[in-house]
Each structure stands twice: as structure tokens, then as C-alpha cells.
Short mmCIF file of C-alpha atoms and ligand atoms in Angstrom, two decimals:
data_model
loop_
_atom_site.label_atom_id
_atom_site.label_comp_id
_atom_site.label_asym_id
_atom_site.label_seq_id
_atom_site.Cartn_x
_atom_site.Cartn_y
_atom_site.Cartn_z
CA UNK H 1 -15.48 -21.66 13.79
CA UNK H 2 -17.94 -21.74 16.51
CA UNK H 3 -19.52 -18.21 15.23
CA UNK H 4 -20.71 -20.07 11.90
CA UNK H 5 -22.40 -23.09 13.23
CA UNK H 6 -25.05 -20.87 15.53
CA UNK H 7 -25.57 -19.23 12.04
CA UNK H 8 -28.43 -20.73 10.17
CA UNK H 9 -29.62 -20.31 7.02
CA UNK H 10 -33.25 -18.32 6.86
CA UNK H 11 -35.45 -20.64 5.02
CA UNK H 12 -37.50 -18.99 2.12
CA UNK H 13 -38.92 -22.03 0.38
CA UNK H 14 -42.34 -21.28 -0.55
CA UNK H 15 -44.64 -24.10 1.80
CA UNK H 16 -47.16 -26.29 -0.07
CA UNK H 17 -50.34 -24.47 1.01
CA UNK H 18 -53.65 -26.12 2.36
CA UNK H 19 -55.98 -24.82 -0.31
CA UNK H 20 -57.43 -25.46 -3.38
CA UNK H 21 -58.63 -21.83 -3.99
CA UNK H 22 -56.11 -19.81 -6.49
CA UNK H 23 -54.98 -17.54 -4.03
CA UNK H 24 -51.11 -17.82 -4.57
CA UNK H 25 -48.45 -18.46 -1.79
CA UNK H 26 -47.16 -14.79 -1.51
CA UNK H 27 -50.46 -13.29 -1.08
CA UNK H 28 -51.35 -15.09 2.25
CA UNK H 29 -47.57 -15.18 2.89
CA UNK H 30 -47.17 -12.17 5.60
CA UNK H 31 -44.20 -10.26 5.05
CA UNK H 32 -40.80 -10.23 6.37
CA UNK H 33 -40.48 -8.04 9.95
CA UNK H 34 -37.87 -6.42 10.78
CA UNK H 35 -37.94 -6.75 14.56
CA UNK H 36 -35.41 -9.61 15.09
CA UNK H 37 -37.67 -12.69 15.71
CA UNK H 38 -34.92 -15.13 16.73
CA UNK H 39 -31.64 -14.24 17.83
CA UNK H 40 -29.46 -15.69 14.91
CA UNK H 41 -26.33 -13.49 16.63
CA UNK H 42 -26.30 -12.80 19.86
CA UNK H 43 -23.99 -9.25 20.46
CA UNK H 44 -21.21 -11.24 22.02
CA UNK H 45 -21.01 -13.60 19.16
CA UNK H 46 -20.46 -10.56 17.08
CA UNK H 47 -17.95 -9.10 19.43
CA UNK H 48 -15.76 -12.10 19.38
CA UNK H 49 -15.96 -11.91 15.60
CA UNK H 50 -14.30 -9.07 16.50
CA UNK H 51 -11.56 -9.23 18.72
CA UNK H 52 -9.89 -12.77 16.38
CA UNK H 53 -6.55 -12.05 15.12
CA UNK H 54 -6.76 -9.95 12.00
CA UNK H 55 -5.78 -12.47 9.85
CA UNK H 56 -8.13 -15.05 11.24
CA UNK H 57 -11.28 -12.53 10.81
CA UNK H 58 -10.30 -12.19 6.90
CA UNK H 59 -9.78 -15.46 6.20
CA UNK H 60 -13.26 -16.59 7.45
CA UNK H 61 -14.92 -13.13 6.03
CA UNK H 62 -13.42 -14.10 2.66
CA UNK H 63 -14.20 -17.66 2.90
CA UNK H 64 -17.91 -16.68 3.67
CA UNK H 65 -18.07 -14.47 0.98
CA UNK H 66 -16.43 -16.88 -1.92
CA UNK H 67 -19.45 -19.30 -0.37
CA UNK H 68 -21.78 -16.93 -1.73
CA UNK H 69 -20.40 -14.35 -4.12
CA UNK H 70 -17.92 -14.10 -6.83
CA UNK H 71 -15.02 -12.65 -5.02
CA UNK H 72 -14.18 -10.12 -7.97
CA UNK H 73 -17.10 -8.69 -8.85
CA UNK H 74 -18.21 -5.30 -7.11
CA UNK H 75 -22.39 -3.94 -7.57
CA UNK H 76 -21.92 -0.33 -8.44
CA UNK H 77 -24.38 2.30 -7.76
CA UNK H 78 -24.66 5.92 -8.34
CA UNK H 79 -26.24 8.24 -6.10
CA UNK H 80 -27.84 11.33 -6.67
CA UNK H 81 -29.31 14.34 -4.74
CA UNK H 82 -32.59 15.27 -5.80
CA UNK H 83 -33.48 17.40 -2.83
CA UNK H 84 -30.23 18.92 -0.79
CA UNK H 85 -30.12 20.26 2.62
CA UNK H 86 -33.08 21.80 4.58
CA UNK H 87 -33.71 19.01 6.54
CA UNK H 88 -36.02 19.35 9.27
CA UNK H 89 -34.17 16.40 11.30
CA UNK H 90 -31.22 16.73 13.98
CA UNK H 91 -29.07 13.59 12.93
CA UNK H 92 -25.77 14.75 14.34
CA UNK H 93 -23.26 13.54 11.22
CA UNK H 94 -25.55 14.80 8.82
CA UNK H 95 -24.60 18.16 6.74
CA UNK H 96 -28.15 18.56 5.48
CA UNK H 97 -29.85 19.57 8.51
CA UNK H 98 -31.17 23.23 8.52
CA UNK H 99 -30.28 23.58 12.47
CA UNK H 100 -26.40 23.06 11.83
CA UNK H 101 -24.20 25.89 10.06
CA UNK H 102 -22.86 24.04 7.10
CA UNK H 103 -22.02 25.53 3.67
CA UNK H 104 -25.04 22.94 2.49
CA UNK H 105 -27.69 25.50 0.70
CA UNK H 106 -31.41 24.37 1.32
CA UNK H 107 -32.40 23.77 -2.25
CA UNK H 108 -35.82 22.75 -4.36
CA UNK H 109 -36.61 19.32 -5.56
CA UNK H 110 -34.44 18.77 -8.92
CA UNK H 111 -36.37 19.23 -12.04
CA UNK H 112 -36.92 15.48 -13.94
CA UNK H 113 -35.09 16.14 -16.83
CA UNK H 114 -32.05 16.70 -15.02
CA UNK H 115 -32.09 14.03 -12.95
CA UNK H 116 -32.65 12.10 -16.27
CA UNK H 117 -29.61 13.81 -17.49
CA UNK H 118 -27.34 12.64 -13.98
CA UNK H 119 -28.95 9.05 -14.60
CA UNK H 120 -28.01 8.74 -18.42
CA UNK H 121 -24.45 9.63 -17.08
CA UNK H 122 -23.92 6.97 -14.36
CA UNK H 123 -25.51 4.49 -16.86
CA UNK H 124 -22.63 5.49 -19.35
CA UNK H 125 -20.28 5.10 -16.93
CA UNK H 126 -20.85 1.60 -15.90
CA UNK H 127 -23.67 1.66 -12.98
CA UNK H 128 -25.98 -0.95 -12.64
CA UNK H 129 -28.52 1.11 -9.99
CA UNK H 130 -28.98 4.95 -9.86
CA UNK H 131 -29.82 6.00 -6.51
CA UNK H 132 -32.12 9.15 -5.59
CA UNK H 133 -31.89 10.52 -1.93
CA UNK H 134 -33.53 13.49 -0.42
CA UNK H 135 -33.44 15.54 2.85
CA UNK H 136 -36.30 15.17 4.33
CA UNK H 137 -37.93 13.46 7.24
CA UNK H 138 -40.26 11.90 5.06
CA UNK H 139 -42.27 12.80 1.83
CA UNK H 140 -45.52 14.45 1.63
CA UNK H 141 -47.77 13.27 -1.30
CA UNK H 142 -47.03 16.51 -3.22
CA UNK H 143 -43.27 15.60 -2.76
CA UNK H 144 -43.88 11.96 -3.61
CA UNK H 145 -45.39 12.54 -6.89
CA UNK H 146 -42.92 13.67 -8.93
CA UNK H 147 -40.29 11.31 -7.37
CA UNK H 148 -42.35 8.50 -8.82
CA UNK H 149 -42.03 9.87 -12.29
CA UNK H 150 -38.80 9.94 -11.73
CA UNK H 151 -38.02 6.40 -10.62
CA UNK H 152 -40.34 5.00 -13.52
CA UNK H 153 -38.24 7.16 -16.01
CA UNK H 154 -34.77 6.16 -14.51
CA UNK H 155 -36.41 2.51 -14.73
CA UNK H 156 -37.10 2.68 -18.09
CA UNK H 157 -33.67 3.65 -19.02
CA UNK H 158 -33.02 -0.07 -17.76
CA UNK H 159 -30.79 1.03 -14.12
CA UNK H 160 -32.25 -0.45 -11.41
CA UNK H 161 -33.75 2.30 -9.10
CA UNK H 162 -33.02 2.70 -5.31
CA UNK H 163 -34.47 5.94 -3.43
CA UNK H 164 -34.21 7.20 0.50
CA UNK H 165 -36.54 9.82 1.14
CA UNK H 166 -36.89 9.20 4.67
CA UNK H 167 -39.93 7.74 6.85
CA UNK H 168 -42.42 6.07 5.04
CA UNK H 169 -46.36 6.82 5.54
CA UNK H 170 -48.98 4.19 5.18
CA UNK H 171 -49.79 4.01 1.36
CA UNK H 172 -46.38 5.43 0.23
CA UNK H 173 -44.43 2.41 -0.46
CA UNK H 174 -47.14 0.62 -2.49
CA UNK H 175 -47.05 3.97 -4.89
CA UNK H 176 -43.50 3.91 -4.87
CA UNK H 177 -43.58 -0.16 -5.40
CA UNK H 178 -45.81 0.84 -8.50
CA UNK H 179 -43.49 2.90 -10.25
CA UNK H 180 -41.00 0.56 -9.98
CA UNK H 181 -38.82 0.65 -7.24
CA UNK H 182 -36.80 -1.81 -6.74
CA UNK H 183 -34.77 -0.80 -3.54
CA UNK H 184 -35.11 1.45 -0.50
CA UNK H 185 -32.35 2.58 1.43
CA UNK H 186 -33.44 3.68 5.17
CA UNK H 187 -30.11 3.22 7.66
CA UNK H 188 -30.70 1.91 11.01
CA UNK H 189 -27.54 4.20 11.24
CA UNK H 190 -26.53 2.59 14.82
CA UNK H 191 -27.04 0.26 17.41
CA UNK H 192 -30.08 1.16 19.36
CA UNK H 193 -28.08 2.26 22.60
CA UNK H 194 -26.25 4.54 20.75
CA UNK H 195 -29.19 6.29 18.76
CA UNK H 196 -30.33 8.72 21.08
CA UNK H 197 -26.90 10.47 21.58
CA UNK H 198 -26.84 10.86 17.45
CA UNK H 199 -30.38 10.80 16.68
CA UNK H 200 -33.65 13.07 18.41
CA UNK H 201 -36.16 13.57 16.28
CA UNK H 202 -37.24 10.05 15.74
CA UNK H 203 -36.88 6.61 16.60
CA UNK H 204 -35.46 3.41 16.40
CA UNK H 205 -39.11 2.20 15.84
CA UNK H 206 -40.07 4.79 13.44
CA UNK H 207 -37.07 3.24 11.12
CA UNK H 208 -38.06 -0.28 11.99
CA UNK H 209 -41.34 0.55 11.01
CA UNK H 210 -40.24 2.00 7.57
CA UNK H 211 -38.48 -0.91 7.02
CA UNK H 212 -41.62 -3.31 7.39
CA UNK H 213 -43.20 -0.70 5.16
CA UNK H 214 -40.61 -1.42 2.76
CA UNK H 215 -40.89 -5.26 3.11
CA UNK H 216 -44.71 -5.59 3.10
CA UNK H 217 -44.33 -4.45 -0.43
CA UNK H 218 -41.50 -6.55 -1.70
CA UNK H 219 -39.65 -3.75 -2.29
CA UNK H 220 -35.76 -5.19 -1.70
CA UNK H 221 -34.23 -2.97 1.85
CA UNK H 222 -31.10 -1.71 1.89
CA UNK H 223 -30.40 -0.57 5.09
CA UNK H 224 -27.15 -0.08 7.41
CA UNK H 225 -25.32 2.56 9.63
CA UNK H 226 -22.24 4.84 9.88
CA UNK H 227 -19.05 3.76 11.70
CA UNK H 228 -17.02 5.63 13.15
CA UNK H 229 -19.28 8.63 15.43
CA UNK H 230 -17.58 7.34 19.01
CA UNK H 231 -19.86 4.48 19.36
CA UNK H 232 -17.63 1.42 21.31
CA UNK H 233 -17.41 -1.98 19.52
CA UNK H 234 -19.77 -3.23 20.93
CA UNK H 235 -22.00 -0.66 19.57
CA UNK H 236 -20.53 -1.19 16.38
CA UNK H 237 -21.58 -5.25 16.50
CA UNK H 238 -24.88 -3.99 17.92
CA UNK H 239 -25.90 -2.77 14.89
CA UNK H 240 -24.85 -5.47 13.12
CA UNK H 241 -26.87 -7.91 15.01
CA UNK H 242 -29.70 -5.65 14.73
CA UNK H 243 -29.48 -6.20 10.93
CA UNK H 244 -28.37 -9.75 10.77
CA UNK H 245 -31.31 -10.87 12.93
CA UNK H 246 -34.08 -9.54 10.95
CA UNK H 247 -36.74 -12.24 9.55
CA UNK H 248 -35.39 -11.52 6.47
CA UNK H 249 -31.84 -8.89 6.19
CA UNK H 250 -31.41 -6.57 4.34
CA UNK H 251 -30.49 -7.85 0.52
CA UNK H 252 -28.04 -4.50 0.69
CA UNK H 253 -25.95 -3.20 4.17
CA UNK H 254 -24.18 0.02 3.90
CA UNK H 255 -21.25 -0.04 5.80
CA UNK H 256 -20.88 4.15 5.79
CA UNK H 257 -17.43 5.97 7.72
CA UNK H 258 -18.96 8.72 9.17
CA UNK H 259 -17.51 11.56 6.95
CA UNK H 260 -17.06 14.95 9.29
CA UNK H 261 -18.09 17.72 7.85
CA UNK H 262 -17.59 21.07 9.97
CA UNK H 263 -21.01 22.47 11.30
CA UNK H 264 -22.12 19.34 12.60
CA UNK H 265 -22.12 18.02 15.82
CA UNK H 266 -20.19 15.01 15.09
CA UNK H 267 -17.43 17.15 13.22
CA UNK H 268 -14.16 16.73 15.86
CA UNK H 269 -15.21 12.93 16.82
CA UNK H 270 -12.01 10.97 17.26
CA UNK H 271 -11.19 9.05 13.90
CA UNK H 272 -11.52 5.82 13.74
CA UNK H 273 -8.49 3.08 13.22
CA UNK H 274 -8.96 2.20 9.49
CA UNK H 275 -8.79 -1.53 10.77
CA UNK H 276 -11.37 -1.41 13.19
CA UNK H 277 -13.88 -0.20 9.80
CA UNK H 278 -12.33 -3.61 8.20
CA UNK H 279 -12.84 -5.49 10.88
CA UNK H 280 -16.82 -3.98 10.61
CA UNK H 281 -16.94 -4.85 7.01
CA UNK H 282 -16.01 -8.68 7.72
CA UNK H 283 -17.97 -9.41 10.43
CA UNK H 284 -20.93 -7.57 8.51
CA UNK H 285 -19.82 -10.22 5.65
CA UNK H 286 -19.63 -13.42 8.18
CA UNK H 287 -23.08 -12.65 10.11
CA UNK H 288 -25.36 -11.41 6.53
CA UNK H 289 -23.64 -13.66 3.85
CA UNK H 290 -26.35 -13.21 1.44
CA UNK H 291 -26.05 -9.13 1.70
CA UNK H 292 -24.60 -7.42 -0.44
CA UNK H 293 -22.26 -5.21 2.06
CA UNK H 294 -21.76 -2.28 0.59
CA UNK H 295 -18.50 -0.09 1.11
CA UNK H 296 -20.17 3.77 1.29
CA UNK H 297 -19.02 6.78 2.58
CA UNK H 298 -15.28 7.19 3.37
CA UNK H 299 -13.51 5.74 0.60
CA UNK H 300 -11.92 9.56 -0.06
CA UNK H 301 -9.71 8.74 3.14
CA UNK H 302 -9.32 5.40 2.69
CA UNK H 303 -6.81 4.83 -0.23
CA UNK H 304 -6.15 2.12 -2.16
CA UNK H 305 -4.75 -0.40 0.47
CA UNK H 306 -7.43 -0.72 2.94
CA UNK H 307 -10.55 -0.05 0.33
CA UNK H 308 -8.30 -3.36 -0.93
CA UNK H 309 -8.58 -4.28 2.47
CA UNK H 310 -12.54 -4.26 2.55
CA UNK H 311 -13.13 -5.91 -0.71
CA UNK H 312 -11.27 -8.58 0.77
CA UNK H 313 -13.20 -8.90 3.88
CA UNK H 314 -16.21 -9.20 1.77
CA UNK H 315 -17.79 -6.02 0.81
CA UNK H 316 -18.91 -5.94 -2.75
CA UNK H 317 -20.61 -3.29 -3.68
CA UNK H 318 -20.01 0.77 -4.06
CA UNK H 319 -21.59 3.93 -4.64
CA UNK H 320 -19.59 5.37 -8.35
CA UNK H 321 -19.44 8.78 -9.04
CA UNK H 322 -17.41 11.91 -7.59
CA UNK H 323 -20.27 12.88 -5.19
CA UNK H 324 -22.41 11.28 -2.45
CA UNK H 325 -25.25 13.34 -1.65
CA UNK H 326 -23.31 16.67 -0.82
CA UNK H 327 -19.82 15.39 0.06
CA UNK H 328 -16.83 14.02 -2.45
CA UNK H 329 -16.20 10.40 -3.40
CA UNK H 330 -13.46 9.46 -5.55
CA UNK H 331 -13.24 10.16 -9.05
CA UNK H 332 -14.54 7.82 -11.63
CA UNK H 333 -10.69 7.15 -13.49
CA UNK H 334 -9.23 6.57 -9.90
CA UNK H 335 -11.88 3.73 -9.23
CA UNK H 336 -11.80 2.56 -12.57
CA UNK H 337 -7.94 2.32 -11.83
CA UNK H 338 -8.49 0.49 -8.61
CA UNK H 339 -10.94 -2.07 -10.27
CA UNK H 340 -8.18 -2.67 -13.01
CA UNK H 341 -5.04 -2.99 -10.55
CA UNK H 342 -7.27 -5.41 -8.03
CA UNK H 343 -9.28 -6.96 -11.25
CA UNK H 344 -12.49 -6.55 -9.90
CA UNK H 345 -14.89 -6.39 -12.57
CA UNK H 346 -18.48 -4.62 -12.06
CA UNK H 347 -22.27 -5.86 -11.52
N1 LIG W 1 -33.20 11.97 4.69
C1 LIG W 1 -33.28 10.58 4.49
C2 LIG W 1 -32.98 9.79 5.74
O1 LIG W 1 -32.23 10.27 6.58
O2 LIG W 1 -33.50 8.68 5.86
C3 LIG W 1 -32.40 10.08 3.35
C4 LIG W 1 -31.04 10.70 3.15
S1 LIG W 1 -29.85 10.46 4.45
C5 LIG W 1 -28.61 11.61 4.02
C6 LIG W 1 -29.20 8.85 4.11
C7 LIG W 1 -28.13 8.30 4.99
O3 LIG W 1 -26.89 8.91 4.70
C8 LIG W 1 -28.27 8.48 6.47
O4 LIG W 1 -29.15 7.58 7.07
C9 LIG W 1 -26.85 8.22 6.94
O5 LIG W 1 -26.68 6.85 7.24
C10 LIG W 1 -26.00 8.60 5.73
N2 LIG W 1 -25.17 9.79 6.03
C11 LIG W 1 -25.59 11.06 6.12
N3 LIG W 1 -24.58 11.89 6.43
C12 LIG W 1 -23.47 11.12 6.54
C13 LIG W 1 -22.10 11.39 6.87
N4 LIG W 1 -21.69 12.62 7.17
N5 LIG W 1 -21.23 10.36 6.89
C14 LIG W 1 -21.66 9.11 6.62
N6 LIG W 1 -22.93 8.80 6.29
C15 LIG W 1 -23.83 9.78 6.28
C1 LIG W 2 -25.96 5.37 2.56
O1 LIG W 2 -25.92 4.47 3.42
N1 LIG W 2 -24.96 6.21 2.31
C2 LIG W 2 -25.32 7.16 1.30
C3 LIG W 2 -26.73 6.68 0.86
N2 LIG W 2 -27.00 5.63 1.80
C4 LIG W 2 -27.82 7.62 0.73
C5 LIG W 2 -25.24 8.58 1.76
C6 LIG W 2 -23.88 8.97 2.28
C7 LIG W 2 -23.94 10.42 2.57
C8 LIG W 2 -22.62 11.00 2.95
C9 LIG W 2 -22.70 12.44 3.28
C10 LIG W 2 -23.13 13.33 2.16
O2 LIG W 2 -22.61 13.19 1.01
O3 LIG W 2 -23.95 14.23 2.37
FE1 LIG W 3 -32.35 14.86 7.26
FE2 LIG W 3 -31.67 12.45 6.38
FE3 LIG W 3 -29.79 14.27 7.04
FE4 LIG W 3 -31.22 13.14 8.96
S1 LIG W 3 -29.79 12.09 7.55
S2 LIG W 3 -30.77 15.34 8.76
S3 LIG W 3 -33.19 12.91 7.94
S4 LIG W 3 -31.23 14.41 5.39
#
């Protein structure tokens, strides 16, 4: 296909450097950006991802994926909410935000021993990464302290941590690099077009500047968007090209289906044809092969067949466990029954 010659590889080989001092590589290396730097995918590449016959996306999704992954093996990650609702922020899908009437309760942060507790439990259950989000536009260092004991506890339990806690400040991602973080999730949430009819209160920039936060650290960025809130297609392979023509992507994408949740602005948005969020998840697959794509909010609706659907197009990874942050997710025996009837195994 014409789409995967214009894709090439980034290079990450380490070059020889000009030095005899013993100042390694990686500390003169400058870090990844996340402003695109070359355009790897131009939007109508993207689009015409889109618009092949059905059949001929998934067979070149899948084929990209088998390239890189083992096909039957799914990253599972549990997410927890260590600070619900409250949020000073107006994103317009989001439940959490003090200005809309939801039934989400502004709560404190979560104690440490009971987020202990909720991480001990995913563990048993078969997750590899235990991930902590709060509602907030960013943290303040009081927040951030006790967040780091956290994510050096959960590490030492041997999960693999992931947090979102919103905008990063100068300073904060080293201290939460040195408690042993291993992945930040900050979405990009949309294409940049779209942002400003979803999003008010801060910018595309602001999150592109979190992300190089994230990056200058070596702290691995997952980072993605929702489907699904009446953006077009194009809109929808915006974003995608937005994260496909970073320096370096993301090493996770969440693909999320904007869940509505009444009280919100984007509660009563037309739903979107299942097939159009496949159609997402494989050309996320074809344009990042290296990601890990990760099928996030919506499975509830989905069922069976077209979560089937999206594991075939290439997305191999989920968030485990009957909640999300404050809305449902299916139950632990009905994904362990999905795994089992599609023999997926788990990372
Ligand atoms: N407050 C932090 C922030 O916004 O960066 C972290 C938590 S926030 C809830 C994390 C992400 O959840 C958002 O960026 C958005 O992509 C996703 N999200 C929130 N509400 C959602 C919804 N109703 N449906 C789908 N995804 C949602
Ligand atoms: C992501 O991309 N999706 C997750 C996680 N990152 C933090 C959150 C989904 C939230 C869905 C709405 C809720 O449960 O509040
Ligand atoms: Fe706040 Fe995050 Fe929800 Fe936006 S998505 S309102 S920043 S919790």
C-alpha cells in the first residue's frame, strides 16, 4: 500500500559521539519533542486509511500489527481514582468537572493505604500496570507529595505505575521520574481544530508542553483522545497524525469512546457507528506500529463482536477492572471470558 511506504521507521540508534570525556550518549542526547518535526502522515494519508474497504483496512492493520506484536497478547492495566470530581477544568465529556451537574461528588485525595489495598487487587487479578488518575488541572507540590509515595509503594509491589494528574509544572516530572514512574498518561484528547469547541481552559500547547515535560525525563507517554464527541473524520485522523508525527510517539495511544454521562455538555452527542471507532483503532495501528493502542473507554457498549473487532485491527492493550475513573467497565469474569473465547492471553 502506498500509505506504508511514506511511513518510515524513527531511528533511535544511539550515534557514536565525538568525545572522549565520559559524558554518556543520553545525557547530551536532547529529548524527544512532541511538536511533529517531520510530517511522517500527512491528514489525507490518514483519511484515505480511512475511507479503504473495511476489509482492506483490517487486513493491513492486522498485518502491521503481527509485524510488530504478538497478535494474542493484550497489556492490561488497572485504573484507579485517587482524587474524584471537583475539577476546576471545563472539558465538555468529562463528569468530574465541578461546573457540570453530575452525580460525581467532589472528594479528598485517597488515603495510601487504600490505594495500596485497590493496587494489591488488580495485581491479583492479572494487571501488569496500576494506573492512578486525578481531577485536577494540575498538581500543586502539597498534592504531589503524597502521590509520589504512592507510585513508589505501588512500584514496589512490582506493577508498573502510570499516573495522569493533569499539567505538569517545571520540576514535577523529575520528582515523579524519581519515585518511579514509569508512564504518564496526558490525552491530546482531539485534533487541534476540534479542541476549542470541547476544551477552554487550556491549550493544545499547554498539553504539548506536558508531554515534552514527560519526555525530557524519560518517563514513557501515553497519550491519545476520545472518539466519538461530533468531531468529522477528518478530525478523527487529525489527531492521529498529531500523535503519529511526534519525534518520538507515544509508546501507549488510548483510543477512548467518549462515554456520555448526563450533566455534561457532550451528553446527547450523536453516537458514533461502532465501525467508524474500528476503523480509528486500525489506522491508529497502521500509522504508530510500535504503540501500544490501547482500547479504553467504551467497551460497556461495545460487546463482544466489535471489542473482537478492535483487537483485530490492532489494539492490544486494556484498562481491567469494573470501573474507569467514575464510570463502569466490564466486569473482570466477562473479560476474562472474552480473553478465553478469543485466546488472547495477557501482558
Ligand atoms: N485531570 C487529568 C487530565 O485531564 O489530564 C487526568 C484525568 S482525565 C479524566 C483523563 C482522560 O480521561 C481525559 O484526558 C479524557 O481523555 C478521558 N476521559 C474523561 N472523561 C471521559 C469520557 N466521558 N469518555 C471518554 N474518555 C474520557
Ligand atoms: C484514558 O485515556 N482513559 C482513561 C485514562 N486515560 C485515565 C479514563 C477514561 C475515563 C472515562 C470516564 C470516567 O470513568 O470518568
Ligand atoms: Fe478535570 Fe481532567 Fe476532567 Fe478535564 S478531564 S475536567 S482536567 S478531571
Amino acid at each position: 500500500m502506498e500509505q506504508s511506504t511514506s511511513y518510515s521507521k524513527p531511528d533511535h540508534t544511539p550515534q557514536p559521539v565525538m568525545t572522549t570525556s565520559v559524558i554518556q550518549f543520553d545525557a547530551l542526547k536532547s529529548p524527544a519533542s512532541s511538536q511533529p518535526t517531520e510530517t511522517r502522515w500527512q491528514v489525507e494519508d490518514i483519511m484515505a486509511l480511512f475511507a479503504l474497504p473495511f476489509n482492506d483496512l483490517l487486513f493491513q492493520a492486522h498485518s502491521v500489527h503481527r509485524q510488530h506484536f504478538d497478535p494474542n497478547a493484550v497489556q492490561v492495566s488497572t485504573l484507579l481514582s485517587i482524587k474524584t470530581g471537583g475539577c476546576s477544568e471545563d472539558c465538555g465529556y468529562c463528569p468530574q468537572a465541578a461546573r457540570y451537574h453530575t452525580e460525581v461528588e467532589n472528594e479528598p485525595l485517597m488515603a495510601l493505604d487504600e490505594v495500596l489495598a485497590a493496587a494489591k487487587a488488580a495485581k491479583d487479578s492479572g494487571a501488569s500496570r496500576f494506573c492512578m488518575g486525578a481531577a485536577w488541572r494540575g498538581p500543586k507540590q502539597k498534592d504531589l507529595e503524597p502521590v509520589l509515595k504512592m507510585i513508589s509503594e505501588v512500584k514496589a509491589m512490582g506493577l508498573q505505575t502510570c499516573a495522569t494528574l493533569g499539567m505538569l509544572k517545571d520540576g514535577q516530572a523529575e520528582q515523579l521520574k524519581a519515585a518511579g514512574l514509569d508512564f504518564y498518561n496526558h490525552n491530546l484528547d482531539t485534533a487541534p481544530e476540534f479542541y476549542g469547541d470541547v476544551i477552554t481552559t487550556r491549550t493544545y500547547q499547554d498539553r504539548l508542553d506536558t508531554l515534552d515535560r514527560v519526555r525530557s525525563v524519560a518517563i514513557n507517554v501515553c497519550s491519545g483522545g476520545i472518539i466519538g464527541m461530533g468531531e468529522s473524520r477528518a478530525q478523527r485522523a487529525g489527531l492521529l497524525a498529531q500523535l503519529a508525527n511526534m519525534e518520538q510517539p507515544p509508546e501507549s495511544v488510548p483510543i477512548n469512546l467518549l462515554t456520555q454521562v448526563e450533566g455534561t455538555p457532550l451528553h446527547g452527542t450523536d453516537p458514533l457507528d461502532p465501525l467508524e471507532f474500528v476503523r480509528t483503532i486500525a489506522a491508529a495501528r497502521i500509522t504508530m506500529p510500535n504503540s501500544f493502542v490501547r482500547l479504553s473507554a467504551g467497551r460497556q457498549s461495545m460487546g463482544d463482536a466489535v471489542q473482537a473487532l478492535c483487537f483485530m485491527a490492532g489494539a492490544n492493550s486494556i484498562f481491567y477492572g469494573e470501573k474507569l475513573l467514575t464510570t463502569g467497565n466490564p466486569e473482570v469474569e466477562a473479560d476474562q471470558a472474552l480473553f478465553t473465547k478469543l485466546g488472547l492471553t495477557k501482558i
